[in-house]
PDB file of C-alpha atoms in Angstrom:
ATOM      1  CA  MET A  17      12.840 -11.817  19.536  1.00 38.00           C
ATOM      2  CA  PRO A  18      11.785  -8.960  17.256  1.00 54.00           C
ATOM      3  CA  HIS A  19      10.891  -9.886  13.699  1.00 80.00           C
ATOM      4  CA  GLU A  20      12.949  -8.487  10.872  1.00 90.00           C
ATOM      5  CA  ALA A  21      11.584  -7.434   7.503  1.00 96.00           C
ATOM      6  CA  PHE A  22      13.485  -8.301   4.365  1.00 97.00           C
ATOM      7  CA  CYS A  23      14.469  -5.090   2.597  1.00 97.00           C
ATOM      8  CA  ARG A  24      15.766  -4.187  -0.848  1.00 98.00           C
ATOM      9  CA  GLU A  25      18.076  -1.200  -0.930  1.00 98.00           C
ATOM     10  CA  ALA A  26      19.651   0.910  -3.666  1.00 98.00           C
ATOM     11  CA  GLY A  27      21.342   4.275  -4.097  1.00 97.00           C
ATOM     12  CA  ASN A  28      22.635   6.988  -1.823  1.00 95.00           C
ATOM     13  CA  GLY A  29      21.211  10.282  -0.636  1.00 96.00           C
ATOM     14  CA  PRO A  30      18.037  11.309   1.192  1.00 97.00           C
ATOM     15  CA  ALA A  31      16.021   8.246   2.221  1.00 98.00           C
ATOM     16  CA  VAL A  32      12.849   7.070   0.471  1.00 98.00           C
ATOM     17  CA  VAL A  33      10.988   4.061   1.919  1.00 98.00           C
ATOM     18  CA  CYS A  34       8.556   2.269  -0.422  1.00 98.00           C
ATOM     19  CA  LEU A  35       5.731   0.031   0.884  1.00 98.00           C
ATOM     20  CA  HIS A  36       4.040  -2.447  -1.448  1.00 98.00           C
ATOM     21  CA  ALA A  37       0.464  -3.596  -2.048  1.00 98.00           C
ATOM     22  CA  ASN A  38      -1.202  -6.844  -0.962  1.00 97.00           C
ATOM     23  CA  ALA A  39      -0.564  -9.920  -3.127  1.00 96.00           C
ATOM     24  CA  SER A  40       2.735  -8.275  -4.012  1.00 97.00           C
ATOM     25  CA  SER A  41       6.202  -7.705  -2.548  1.00 97.00           C
ATOM     26  CA  SER A  42       9.009  -5.165  -2.533  1.00 98.00           C
ATOM     27  CA  SER A  43       9.888  -6.335  -6.053  1.00 97.00           C
ATOM     28  CA  GLN A  44       7.020  -4.196  -7.363  1.00 98.00           C
ATOM     29  CA  TRP A  45       9.203  -1.132  -6.732  1.00 98.00           C
ATOM     30  CA  GLN A  46      12.177  -2.253  -8.837  1.00 98.00           C
ATOM     31  CA  ALA A  47      11.581   0.307 -11.601  1.00 98.00           C
ATOM     32  CA  LEU A  48      11.039   3.138  -9.094  1.00 98.00           C
ATOM     33  CA  MET A  49      14.200   2.149  -7.231  1.00 98.00           C
ATOM     34  CA  GLU A  50      16.171   2.342 -10.476  1.00 98.00           C
ATOM     35  CA  ARG A  51      14.592   5.725 -11.246  1.00 98.00           C
ATOM     36  CA  LEU A  52      15.419   7.212  -7.828  1.00 98.00           C
ATOM     37  CA  ALA A  53      18.719   5.496  -6.963  1.00 98.00           C
ATOM     38  CA  PRO A  54      20.963   8.061  -8.683  1.00 97.00           C
ATOM     39  CA  ASP A  55      19.744  10.690  -6.186  1.00 97.00           C
ATOM     40  CA  TYR A  56      18.176   8.851  -3.241  1.00 98.00           C
ATOM     41  CA  ARG A  57      18.760   5.958  -0.887  1.00 98.00           C
ATOM     42  CA  VAL A  58      15.705   3.801  -1.556  1.00 98.00           C
ATOM     43  CA  LEU A  59      14.564   1.087   0.863  1.00 98.00           C
ATOM     44  CA  ALA A  60      11.714  -1.281   0.016  1.00 98.00           C
ATOM     45  CA  PRO A  61      10.723  -3.793   2.729  1.00 98.00           C
ATOM     46  CA  ASP A  62       8.502  -6.842   2.390  1.00 98.00           C
ATOM     47  CA  ALA A  63       5.449  -6.830   4.662  1.00 97.00           C
ATOM     48  CA  TYR A  64       4.510  -9.761   6.888  1.00 96.00           C
ATOM     49  CA  GLY A  65       3.940 -12.882   4.797  1.00 95.00           C
ATOM     50  CA  ALA A  66       5.221 -11.267   1.595  1.00 96.00           C
ATOM     51  CA  GLY A  67       8.410 -11.849  -0.352  1.00 94.00           C
ATOM     52  CA  LYS A  68      11.202 -12.857   1.997  1.00 95.00           C
ATOM     53  CA  SER A  69       9.773 -11.447   5.227  1.00 96.00           C
ATOM     54  CA  PRO A  70       8.445 -13.755   7.961  1.00 94.00           C
ATOM     55  CA  ASP A  71       4.804 -14.706   8.264  1.00 94.00           C
ATOM     56  CA  TRP A  72       2.678 -13.053  10.932  1.00 93.00           C
ATOM     57  CA  PRO A  73       3.664 -15.133  13.980  1.00 90.00           C
ATOM     58  CA  SER A  74       0.662 -14.713  16.267  1.00 87.00           C
ATOM     59  CA  ASP A  75      -2.843 -16.134  16.652  1.00 84.00           C
ATOM     60  CA  ARG A  76      -3.976 -12.586  17.380  1.00 88.00           C
ATOM     61  CA  GLN A  77      -5.481 -10.772  14.402  1.00 92.00           C
ATOM     62  CA  ILE A  78      -2.913  -8.481  12.792  1.00 95.00           C
ATOM     63  CA  SER A  79      -3.348  -4.696  12.752  1.00 96.00           C
ATOM     64  CA  LEU A  80      -1.839  -2.020  10.556  1.00 97.00           C
ATOM     65  CA  GLY A  81       0.035  -0.930  13.667  1.00 97.00           C
ATOM     66  CA  ASP A  82       1.755  -4.334  13.692  1.00 96.00           C
ATOM     67  CA  GLU A  83       2.880  -3.710  10.125  1.00 97.00           C
ATOM     68  CA  VAL A  84       4.293  -0.339  11.203  1.00 97.00           C
ATOM     69  CA  GLU A  85       6.164  -2.047  14.041  1.00 96.00           C
ATOM     70  CA  LEU A  86       7.728  -4.479  11.561  1.00 97.00           C
ATOM     71  CA  ILE A  87       9.249  -1.675   9.478  1.00 97.00           C
ATOM     72  CA  GLU A  88      10.100   0.611  12.399  1.00 96.00           C
ATOM     73  CA  PRO A  89      13.759  -0.531  12.518  1.00 95.00           C
ATOM     74  CA  LEU A  90      14.077   0.272   8.814  1.00 95.00           C
ATOM     75  CA  LEU A  91      12.561   3.712   9.286  1.00 96.00           C
ATOM     76  CA  ALA A  92      14.997   4.365  12.120  1.00 94.00           C
ATOM     77  CA  LYS A  93      17.853   3.105   9.932  1.00 92.00           C
ATOM     78  CA  ALA A  94      16.762   5.395   7.102  1.00 95.00           C
ATOM     79  CA  GLY A  95      17.079   8.429   9.358  1.00 94.00           C
ATOM     80  CA  ALA A  96      15.224  11.715   9.175  1.00 93.00           C
ATOM     81  CA  PRO A  97      13.919  13.378   7.205  1.00 96.00           C
ATOM     82  CA  LEU A  98      12.666  10.601   4.961  1.00 98.00           C
ATOM     83  CA  ALA A  99       9.959  10.207   2.347  1.00 98.00           C
ATOM     84  CA  LEU A 100       7.361   7.438   2.426  1.00 98.00           C
ATOM     85  CA  VAL A 101       5.852   5.995  -0.760  1.00 98.00           C
ATOM     86  CA  GLY A 102       3.004   3.514  -0.435  1.00 98.00           C
ATOM     87  CA  HIS A 103       0.567   1.655  -2.670  1.00 98.00           C
ATOM     88  CA  SER A 104      -2.779   0.224  -1.509  1.00 98.00           C
ATOM     89  CA  TYR A 105      -2.195  -1.680   1.774  1.00 98.00           C
ATOM     90  CA  GLY A 106       1.314  -0.231   1.841  1.00 98.00           C
ATOM     91  CA  ALA A 107      -0.107   3.278   1.518  1.00 98.00           C
ATOM     92  CA  ALA A 108      -2.374   2.618   4.513  1.00 98.00           C
ATOM     93  CA  VAL A 109       0.666   1.479   6.510  1.00 98.00           C
ATOM     94  CA  ALA A 110       2.569   4.564   5.337  1.00 98.00           C
ATOM     95  CA  LEU A 111      -0.194   6.851   6.598  1.00 98.00           C
ATOM     96  CA  LEU A 112      -0.124   5.308  10.053  1.00 98.00           C
ATOM     97  CA  ALA A 113       3.678   5.378  10.167  1.00 98.00           C
ATOM     98  CA  ALA A 114       3.583   9.082   9.299  1.00 98.00           C
ATOM     99  CA  LEU A 115       1.004   9.750  12.022  1.00 97.00           C
ATOM    100  CA  ARG A 116       3.215   8.008  14.551  1.00 96.00           C
ATOM    101  CA  HIS A 117       6.326  10.096  13.778  1.00 94.00           C
ATOM    102  CA  PRO A 118       5.342  13.074  11.599  1.00 96.00           C
ATOM    103  CA  GLU A 119       8.482  14.969  12.597  1.00 95.00           C
ATOM    104  CA  ARG A 120      10.674  12.638  10.571  1.00 95.00           C
ATOM    105  CA  ILE A 121       8.566  12.663   7.383  1.00 97.00           C
ATOM    106  CA  ALA A 122       9.584  15.116   4.657  1.00 98.00           C
ATOM    107  CA  ALA A 123       7.030  13.933   2.094  1.00 98.00           C
ATOM    108  CA  LEU A 124       4.355  11.282   1.647  1.00 98.00           C
ATOM    109  CA  VAL A 125       3.243   9.707  -1.650  1.00 98.00           C
ATOM    110  CA  LEU A 126       0.112   7.558  -1.563  1.00 99.00           C
ATOM    111  CA  TYR A 127      -1.400   5.550  -4.403  1.00 99.00           C
ATOM    112  CA  GLU A 128      -4.925   4.686  -3.259  1.00 98.00           C
ATOM    113  CA  PRO A 129      -4.512   3.745   0.410  1.00 98.00           C
ATOM    114  CA  THR A 130      -7.108   1.104   1.255  1.00 98.00           C
ATOM    115  CA  LEU A 131      -8.234   2.355   4.665  1.00 98.00           C
ATOM    116  CA  PHE A 132     -11.713   0.872   4.274  1.00 98.00           C
ATOM    117  CA  ALA A 133     -12.524   1.372   7.956  1.00 98.00           C
ATOM    118  CA  LEU A 134     -12.915   5.082   7.172  1.00 98.00           C
ATOM    119  CA  ILE A 135     -15.824   4.265   4.854  1.00 98.00           C
ATOM    120  CA  ASP A 136     -17.602   2.202   7.500  1.00 98.00           C
ATOM    121  CA  ALA A 137     -17.010   4.865  10.142  1.00 98.00           C
ATOM    122  CA  ARG A 138     -18.678   7.472   7.937  1.00 97.00           C
ATOM    123  CA  GLN A 139     -21.604   5.274   6.887  1.00 96.00           C
ATOM    124  CA  PRO A 140     -22.306   1.724   8.083  1.00 96.00           C
ATOM    125  CA  PRO A 141     -22.834  -0.933   5.390  1.00 96.00           C
ATOM    126  CA  PRO A 142     -24.237  -1.106   2.816  1.00 97.00           C
ATOM    127  CA  ASN A 143     -21.656   1.316   1.448  1.00 98.00           C
ATOM    128  CA  ALA A 144     -18.804   1.663  -1.034  1.00 98.00           C
ATOM    129  CA  ALA A 145     -16.734  -0.994   0.750  1.00 98.00           C
ATOM    130  CA  ASP A 146     -19.264  -3.741   0.015  1.00 98.00           C
ATOM    131  CA  GLY A 147     -17.395  -4.784  -3.134  1.00 98.00           C
ATOM    132  CA  ILE A 148     -14.156  -5.562  -1.337  1.00 98.00           C
ATOM    133  CA  ARG A 149     -16.067  -7.292   1.498  1.00 98.00           C
ATOM    134  CA  ALA A 150     -17.778  -9.562  -1.013  1.00 98.00           C
ATOM    135  CA  THR A 151     -14.491 -10.239  -2.794  1.00 98.00           C
ATOM    136  CA  VAL A 152     -12.749 -11.241   0.429  1.00 98.00           C
ATOM    137  CA  ALA A 153     -15.667 -13.558   1.269  1.00 98.00           C
ATOM    138  CA  GLN A 154     -15.408 -15.209  -2.169  1.00 98.00           C
ATOM    139  CA  SER A 155     -11.626 -15.563  -1.885  1.00 98.00           C
ATOM    140  CA  ALA A 156     -11.901 -17.002   1.621  1.00 97.00           C
ATOM    141  CA  ALA A 157     -14.498 -19.533   0.501  1.00 98.00           C
ATOM    142  CA  ALA A 158     -12.230 -20.638  -2.342  1.00 98.00           C
ATOM    143  CA  LEU A 159      -9.351 -21.042   0.104  1.00 97.00           C
ATOM    144  CA  ASP A 160     -11.522 -23.139   2.385  1.00 97.00           C
ATOM    145  CA  ALA A 161     -12.338 -25.313  -0.620  1.00 98.00           C
ATOM    146  CA  GLY A 162      -8.608 -25.840  -1.246  1.00 98.00           C
ATOM    147  CA  ASP A 163      -8.415 -23.653  -4.375  1.00 98.00           C
ATOM    148  CA  PRO A 164      -5.962 -20.760  -3.863  1.00 98.00           C
ATOM    149  CA  ALA A 165      -5.922 -20.025  -7.595  1.00 98.00           C
ATOM    150  CA  ALA A 166      -9.667 -19.353  -7.540  1.00 98.00           C
ATOM    151  CA  ALA A 167      -9.160 -17.195  -4.443  1.00 98.00           C
ATOM    152  CA  ALA A 168      -6.566 -15.179  -6.343  1.00 98.00           C
ATOM    153  CA  GLU A 169      -8.842 -14.894  -9.376  1.00 98.00           C
ATOM    154  CA  HIS A 170     -11.598 -13.292  -7.291  1.00 98.00           C
ATOM    155  CA  PHE A 171      -9.118 -10.897  -5.684  1.00 98.00           C
ATOM    156  CA  ILE A 172      -7.193  -9.889  -8.816  1.00 98.00           C
ATOM    157  CA  ASP A 173     -10.281  -9.494 -10.980  1.00 98.00           C
ATOM    158  CA  TYR A 174     -11.851  -7.206  -8.364  1.00 98.00           C
ATOM    159  CA  TRP A 175      -8.832  -4.906  -8.400  1.00 97.00           C
ATOM    160  CA  MET A 176      -7.803  -5.175 -12.047  1.00 97.00           C
ATOM    161  CA  GLY A 177     -11.008  -6.005 -13.907  1.00 96.00           C
ATOM    162  CA  PRO A 178     -12.764  -9.215 -15.038  1.00 96.00           C
ATOM    163  CA  GLY A 179     -10.472 -11.620 -16.862  1.00 97.00           C
ATOM    164  CA  SER A 180      -7.240 -10.091 -15.536  1.00 97.00           C
ATOM    165  CA  TRP A 181      -6.226 -13.227 -13.640  1.00 98.00           C
ATOM    166  CA  ARG A 182      -6.614 -15.524 -16.646  1.00 97.00           C
ATOM    167  CA  GLN A 183      -4.544 -13.142 -18.794  1.00 96.00           C
ATOM    168  CA  MET A 184      -1.685 -13.119 -16.290  1.00 96.00           C
ATOM    169  CA  PRO A 185       1.406 -15.255 -17.029  1.00 95.00           C
ATOM    170  CA  GLU A 186       1.603 -18.412 -14.912  1.00 94.00           C
ATOM    171  CA  ARG A 187       4.937 -17.347 -13.409  1.00 94.00           C
ATOM    172  CA  ARG A 188       3.181 -14.336 -11.888  1.00 94.00           C
ATOM    173  CA  GLN A 189       0.109 -16.273 -10.815  1.00 97.00           C
ATOM    174  CA  ALA A 190       1.914 -18.711  -8.515  1.00 96.00           C
ATOM    175  CA  PRO A 191       3.206 -16.254  -5.860  1.00 95.00           C
ATOM    176  CA  ILE A 192      -0.093 -14.357  -5.880  1.00 97.00           C
ATOM    177  CA  ALA A 193      -2.080 -17.534  -5.320  1.00 97.00           C
ATOM    178  CA  ALA A 194       0.263 -18.461  -2.469  1.00 96.00           C
ATOM    179  CA  SER A 195      -0.244 -15.038  -0.872  1.00 96.00           C
ATOM    180  CA  MET A 196      -4.002 -15.550  -0.680  1.00 97.00           C
ATOM    181  CA  ARG A 197      -3.524 -17.381   2.622  1.00 95.00           C
ATOM    182  CA  ASN A 198      -3.313 -13.853   4.068  1.00 96.00           C
ATOM    183  CA  VAL A 199      -6.506 -12.450   2.557  1.00 97.00           C
ATOM    184  CA  ARG A 200      -8.571 -12.619   5.741  1.00 96.00           C
ATOM    185  CA  ARG A 201      -5.943 -10.839   7.800  1.00 95.00           C
ATOM    186  CA  TRP A 202      -5.478  -8.131   5.150  1.00 97.00           C
ATOM    187  CA  ALA A 203      -9.200  -7.475   5.283  1.00 97.00           C
ATOM    188  CA  TYR A 204      -9.311  -7.483   9.067  1.00 97.00           C
ATOM    189  CA  ALA A 205      -6.448  -4.982   9.341  1.00 97.00           C
ATOM    190  CA  LEU A 206      -8.006  -2.599   6.820  1.00 98.00           C
ATOM    191  CA  LEU A 207     -11.638  -2.883   7.920  1.00 98.00           C
ATOM    192  CA  SER A 208     -10.987  -2.763  11.662  1.00 97.00           C
ATOM    193  CA  GLU A 209      -8.354   0.006  11.804  1.00 98.00           C
ATOM    194  CA  PRO A 210      -9.473   2.276  14.683  1.00 97.00           C
ATOM    195  CA  THR A 211      -7.719   5.485  13.603  1.00 98.00           C
ATOM    196  CA  ALA A 212     -10.363   8.170  13.133  1.00 98.00           C
ATOM    197  CA  LEU A 213     -10.520  10.307  10.019  1.00 98.00           C
ATOM    198  CA  ALA A 214      -9.953  13.418  12.168  1.00 98.00           C
ATOM    199  CA  ALA A 215      -6.459  12.170  13.030  1.00 98.00           C
ATOM    200  CA  PHE A 216      -5.320  12.842   9.483  1.00 98.00           C
ATOM    201  CA  THR A 217      -6.158  16.538   9.778  1.00 98.00           C
ATOM    202  CA  THR A 218      -3.094  16.803  12.033  1.00 97.00           C
ATOM    203  CA  LEU A 219      -0.693  15.364   9.450  1.00 97.00           C
ATOM    204  CA  ARG A 220       0.888  18.552   8.147  1.00 96.00           C
ATOM    205  CA  VAL A 221       3.415  17.011   5.782  1.00 97.00           C
ATOM    206  CA  PRO A 222       3.175  17.438   1.994  1.00 98.00           C
ATOM    207  CA  VAL A 223       1.187  14.568   0.480  1.00 98.00           C
ATOM    208  CA  LEU A 224       0.828  13.493  -3.138  1.00 98.00           C
ATOM    209  CA  TYR A 225      -2.363  11.449  -3.470  1.00 99.00           C
ATOM    210  CA  LEU A 226      -2.384   9.365  -6.665  1.00 98.00           C
ATOM    211  CA  LEU A 227      -5.534   7.820  -8.132  1.00 98.00           C
ATOM    212  CA  GLY A 228      -6.437   5.614 -11.060  1.00 98.00           C
ATOM    213  CA  GLU A 229      -9.472   6.833 -12.999  1.00 98.00           C
ATOM    214  CA  ARG A 230     -10.658   3.228 -13.490  1.00 97.00           C
ATOM    215  CA  SER A 231     -10.168   2.068  -9.914  1.00 98.00           C
ATOM    216  CA  THR A 232     -12.844   0.651  -7.633  1.00 98.00           C
ATOM    217  CA  ALA A 233     -15.632   2.426  -5.783  1.00 97.00           C
ATOM    218  CA  ALA A 234     -13.989   1.513  -2.471  1.00 98.00           C
ATOM    219  CA  ALA A 235     -10.638   3.063  -3.397  1.00 98.00           C
ATOM    220  CA  HIS A 236     -12.344   6.233  -4.634  1.00 98.00           C
ATOM    221  CA  ALA A 237     -14.508   6.480  -1.518  1.00 98.00           C
ATOM    222  CA  VAL A 238     -11.429   6.355   0.726  1.00 98.00           C
ATOM    223  CA  ALA A 239      -9.827   9.003  -1.463  1.00 98.00           C
ATOM    224  CA  GLU A 240     -12.806  11.320  -1.101  1.00 98.00           C
ATOM    225  CA  LEU A 241     -12.518  11.183   2.674  1.00 98.00           C
ATOM    226  CA  LEU A 242      -8.754  11.553   2.927  1.00 98.00           C
ATOM    227  CA  LEU A 243      -8.471  14.270   0.296  1.00 98.00           C
ATOM    228  CA  ALA A 244     -10.907  16.373   2.328  1.00 98.00           C
ATOM    229  CA  SER A 245      -8.936  15.772   5.532  1.00 98.00           C
ATOM    230  CA  LEU A 246      -5.221  15.924   4.758  1.00 98.00           C
ATOM    231  CA  PRO A 247      -4.112  19.557   5.180  1.00 98.00           C
ATOM    232  CA  ARG A 248      -1.324  19.652   2.560  1.00 98.00           C
ATOM    233  CA  VAL A 249      -2.469  17.269  -0.127  1.00 98.00           C
ATOM    234  CA  GLU A 250      -2.062  17.373  -3.899  1.00 98.00           C
ATOM    235  CA  ARG A 251      -4.350  15.138  -5.979  1.00 98.00           C
ATOM    236  CA  LEU A 252      -3.248  13.531  -9.238  1.00 98.00           C
ATOM    237  CA  GLU A 253      -5.502  11.160 -11.183  1.00 98.00           C
ATOM    238  CA  PHE A 254      -4.197   9.004 -14.024  1.00 98.00           C
ATOM    239  CA  ALA A 255      -6.597   8.630 -16.950  1.00 98.00           C
ATOM    240  CA  GLY A 256      -7.181   5.031 -17.945  1.00 97.00           C
ATOM    241  CA  LEU A 257      -5.341   3.515 -14.984  1.00 98.00           C
ATOM    242  CA  GLY A 258      -6.765   1.320 -12.240  1.00 98.00           C
ATOM    243  CA  HIS A 259      -5.793   0.446  -8.696  1.00 98.00           C
ATOM    244  CA  MET A 260      -2.681  -1.426  -9.806  1.00 97.00           C
ATOM    245  CA  GLY A 261      -1.305   1.519 -11.771  1.00 98.00           C
ATOM    246  CA  PRO A 262       2.127   1.433 -10.074  1.00 98.00           C
ATOM    247  CA  VAL A 263       2.534  -2.136 -11.377  1.00 97.00           C
ATOM    248  CA  THR A 264       0.770  -1.993 -14.756  1.00 96.00           C
ATOM    249  CA  HIS A 265       1.973   1.496 -15.766  1.00 98.00           C
ATOM    250  CA  PRO A 266       5.061   2.264 -13.664  1.00 98.00           C
ATOM    251  CA  GLN A 267       6.555   4.893 -15.958  1.00 98.00           C
ATOM    252  CA  PRO A 268       3.985   7.712 -15.539  1.00 98.00           C
ATOM    253  CA  VAL A 269       3.443   6.875 -11.874  1.00 98.00           C
ATOM    254  CA  ASN A 270       7.164   6.829 -11.123  1.00 98.00           C
ATOM    255  CA  GLU A 271       7.746  10.116 -12.949  1.00 98.00           C
ATOM    256  CA  ALA A 272       5.033  11.777 -10.854  1.00 98.00           C
ATOM    257  CA  ILE A 273       6.627  10.415  -7.693  1.00 98.00           C
ATOM    258  CA  ALA A 274      10.089  11.596  -8.716  1.00 98.00           C
ATOM    259  CA  ALA A 275       8.823  15.093  -9.554  1.00 98.00           C
ATOM    260  CA  PHE A 276       7.053  15.409  -6.185  1.00 98.00           C
ATOM    261  CA  LEU A 277      10.117  14.214  -4.287  1.00 98.00           C
ATOM    262  CA  ALA A 278      12.310  16.696  -6.166  1.00 98.00           C
ATOM    263  CA  LEU A 279      10.147  19.505  -4.771  1.00 98.00           C
ATOM    264  CA  HIS A 280       9.553  18.264  -1.241  1.00 97.00           C
ATOM    265  CA  HIS A 281      12.502  15.967  -0.470  1.00 97.00           C
ATOM    266  CA  PRO A 282      15.263  17.479  -2.591  1.00 94.00           C
ATOM    267  CA  VAL A 283      18.795  16.187  -2.892  1.00 91.00           C
ATOM    268  CA  ARG A 284      21.141  18.418  -0.950  1.00 78.00           C
TER     269      ARG A 284
END
């Protein structure tokens, strides 16, 4: 039986599908959905093991292609042309979904896709992905010791800066700590993705590539590679923001997304 992703939906009009980051869920897009719903039909699915979607059901290591397969029914339901918006892991999934069916993509918005395999393919370790590798190892060790909160602290502080986890309200900490059970599979999917950098030179859809000035070396290294490869890409960096900009500062990020969609996926 095929697995079905839980999906939030709002609005009417041209379709926009929003894919969330790791340690998050479709709820991260609530403000963007409200911003776009007057003009667009916005769909935001939960990935495997996130929100209300099922856990990954196999002993086989998950791939980004498996994540694309999970949302494929939603993409078909959305119809063409559609726009894809992705953040972090979700942006990596969005890129692969666009490669699979570029003819149905009107526009692509990416906030720091975490395709770390591209870094390793360009230069074997040690390299700019060492920080995320070390973080995953620390989080995994904490999980093995029965401490998911410590696992989450390593992960969140890597992406958001030292002390970020301890400053987070407890109500937000609990679901993130629970999600850490997936940290090894997230890392495997992102570090083992076989798609070559050259494949992205064929993706001739308009792309808005969003960056946080204060993000990690790994996120910036992926950006350097993809920005040089995507044929129709526009780069926008947010001063003072980090990797979690869509969550910590949704207003400027969402306005940039809305402006790009108005140009490349306009309401008829």
